[in-house]
Coordinates of C-alpha atoms in Angstrom, one line a residue:
X34 CA 94.9 108.5 79.4
X35 CA 93.4 108.4 75.9
X36 CA 93.3 112.2 75.8
X37 CA 96.9 112.4 76.9
X38 CA 98.0 109.8 74.3
X39 CA 96.4 112.0 71.6
X40 CA 98.1 115.2 72.7
X41 CA 101.0 116.2 70.5
X42 CA 102.8 117.7 73.5
X43 CA 102.6 114.4 75.4
X44 CA 106.0 113.1 76.3
X45 CA 106.6 109.3 76.2
X46 CA 106.4 107.7 79.6
X47 CA 104.7 110.7 81.3
X48 CA 101.5 108.9 82.4
X49 CA 103.4 106.1 84.3
X50 CA 105.6 108.7 85.9
X51 CA 102.6 110.5 87.2
X52 CA 101.8 107.6 89.5
X53 CA 105.4 107.7 90.9
X54 CA 105.2 111.4 91.4
X55 CA 101.9 111.0 93.2
X56 CA 103.4 108.4 95.5
X57 CA 106.2 110.8 96.3
X58 CA 103.7 113.6 97.1
X59 CA 104.8 115.8 94.2
X60 CA 101.2 116.0 92.8
X61 CA 99.5 116.5 96.2
X62 CA 98.4 120.1 95.5
X63 CA 96.6 119.3 92.3
X64 CA 92.8 118.8 92.4
X65 CA 91.4 115.4 91.2
X66 CA 93.0 114.2 88.1
X67 CA 94.3 117.6 87.0
X68 CA 97.8 116.2 86.5
X69 CA 96.5 113.7 84.0
X70 CA 94.4 116.3 82.2
X71 CA 97.3 118.7 81.6
X72 CA 98.2 119.2 78.0
X73 CA 101.8 120.0 78.7
X74 CA 103.3 118.5 81.8
X75 CA 105.9 120.5 83.7
X76 CA 109.5 119.3 83.5
X77 CA 110.3 117.1 86.5
X78 CA 113.8 115.9 87.3
X79 CA 114.0 112.5 89.0
X80 CA 117.4 111.2 90.0
X81 CA 117.7 107.4 90.4
X82 CA 120.5 105.6 92.2
X83 CA 120.8 101.9 92.8
X84 CA 122.1 99.7 95.6
X85 CA 122.5 102.2 98.3
X86 CA 124.0 100.7 101.5
X87 CA 124.9 103.7 103.7
X88 CA 126.7 102.2 106.7
X89 CA 128.5 105.4 107.6
X90 CA 126.2 108.4 108.2
X91 CA 127.7 111.5 106.5
X92 CA 130.2 110.0 104.1
X93 CA 127.9 108.5 101.5
X94 CA 126.0 111.7 101.0
X95 CA 128.6 114.5 101.1
X96 CA 129.6 114.1 97.5
X97 CA 126.0 114.1 96.2
X98 CA 124.0 116.2 98.7
X99 CA 124.2 119.4 96.5
X100 CA 123.1 117.6 93.4
X101 CA 120.3 115.8 95.1
X102 CA 119.0 119.2 96.3
X103 CA 118.5 120.3 92.7
X104 CA 116.2 117.4 91.8
X105 CA 112.5 117.2 92.2
X106 CA 112.8 113.6 93.4
X107 CA 115.7 111.3 94.4
X108 CA 114.8 107.6 94.2
X109 CA 117.3 105.0 95.5
X110 CA 117.3 101.3 95.9
X111 CA 117.9 100.7 99.6
X112 CA 119.9 97.5 99.5
X113 CA 119.5 96.5 103.1
X114 CA 116.8 96.6 105.8
X115 CA 117.1 99.1 108.6
X116 CA 116.8 96.9 111.6
X117 CA 118.6 95.7 114.7
X118 CA 117.0 92.3 114.6
X119 CA 119.3 89.3 114.6
X120 CA 116.9 86.5 113.5
X121 CA 117.9 86.0 109.9
X122 CA 115.9 84.5 107.1
X123 CA 116.2 80.7 106.8
X124 CA 116.1 81.0 103.0
X125 CA 119.8 81.9 102.5
X126 CA 122.2 79.0 101.9
X127 CA 124.5 78.4 104.9
X128 CA 127.2 77.2 102.6
X129 CA 126.8 80.3 100.4
X130 CA 127.0 82.6 103.4
X131 CA 130.0 80.8 104.8
X132 CA 131.8 80.9 101.4
X133 CA 131.0 84.5 100.8
X134 CA 128.8 83.9 97.8
X135 CA 125.7 85.2 99.6
X136 CA 125.2 87.9 102.2
X137 CA 122.9 89.0 105.0
X138 CA 122.8 92.7 104.9
X139 CA 121.3 95.2 107.4
X140 CA 121.7 98.8 108.5
X141 CA 121.6 98.7 112.3
X142 CA 121.4 102.5 112.9
X143 CA 117.8 103.7 112.6
X144 CA 119.1 107.2 112.0
X145 CA 120.1 106.1 108.5
X146 CA 116.5 106.9 107.4
X147 CA 116.6 110.4 108.7
X148 CA 120.1 111.0 107.1
X149 CA 118.7 109.7 103.8
X150 CA 115.9 112.4 104.0
X151 CA 118.4 115.1 105.0
X152 CA 120.5 114.2 102.0
X153 CA 117.4 114.8 99.8
X154 CA 116.2 111.2 99.2
X155 CA 112.5 111.2 98.8
X156 CA 111.7 107.6 97.7
X157 CA 113.4 104.3 98.5
X158 CA 112.9 101.1 96.5
X159 CA 112.8 98.0 98.6
X160 CA 112.2 95.3 95.9
X161 CA 115.6 93.5 96.2
X162 CA 117.2 90.4 97.4
X163 CA 118.0 91.7 100.9
X164 CA 114.7 93.3 101.9
X165 CA 113.8 90.3 104.1
X166 CA 117.2 89.2 105.2
X167 CA 116.0 89.7 108.7
X168 CA 112.5 88.4 108.0
X169 CA 109.2 90.3 107.9
X170 CA 110.0 91.9 111.2
X171 CA 113.1 93.5 109.8
X172 CA 111.1 94.8 106.8
X173 CA 108.5 96.2 109.1
X174 CA 111.3 98.0 111.0
X175 CA 112.6 99.4 107.7
X176 CA 109.1 100.7 106.8
X177 CA 108.7 102.3 110.2
X178 CA 112.0 104.1 110.1
X179 CA 111.4 105.4 106.5
X180 CA 107.9 106.6 107.4
X181 CA 109.1 108.4 110.5
X182 CA 111.8 110.1 108.6
X183 CA 109.5 111.1 105.8
X184 CA 111.0 109.0 103.1
X185 CA 108.5 107.3 100.8
X186 CA 108.9 103.7 99.8
X187 CA 107.9 101.3 97.0
X188 CA 108.5 97.7 96.1
X189 CA 107.5 96.0 99.4
X190 CA 103.9 95.4 98.5
X191 CA 100.9 97.3 99.7
X192 CA 101.5 96.9 103.4
X193 CA 102.0 99.7 105.9
X194 CA 104.4 99.5 108.8
X195 CA 101.4 99.8 111.1
X196 CA 99.3 97.2 109.3
X197 CA 98.5 94.4 111.8
X198 CA 97.2 92.1 109.2
X199 CA 100.7 91.1 107.9
X200 CA 100.6 87.4 106.9

């Protein structure tokens, strides 16, 4: 890092982005820390979208599919867990839910994850207020569906969908 910070060709923010790219598999072909030793990083385009809640399969992606295909990485905030579970979190206010001031959100069709991948989404952020609307089991379902579809994920801790040591 010190060497990179001294480089005149260093672009601000490139070192933190290297970790994101590595998580998305974009640096997989580079030996060791070759990416961090580069004097002039290659241009990488990352598209970021927030609060994605794709209840219909094709409709949300039709308008952006071509643009997504041009990017090196498409990173979205997946606003709801992908689960068919019905046992909701006890941490939502019943009054807030009844009054429409709070919401329980979920995507019941597990094919949503595959459609996200087909649309060009490579990374889903899960650190939001709906990630555990259907408890830890709903989050685990989400991780499983994303992993099976080949969509990376961040923001839900360092657990794996297959980790049996979940607290």
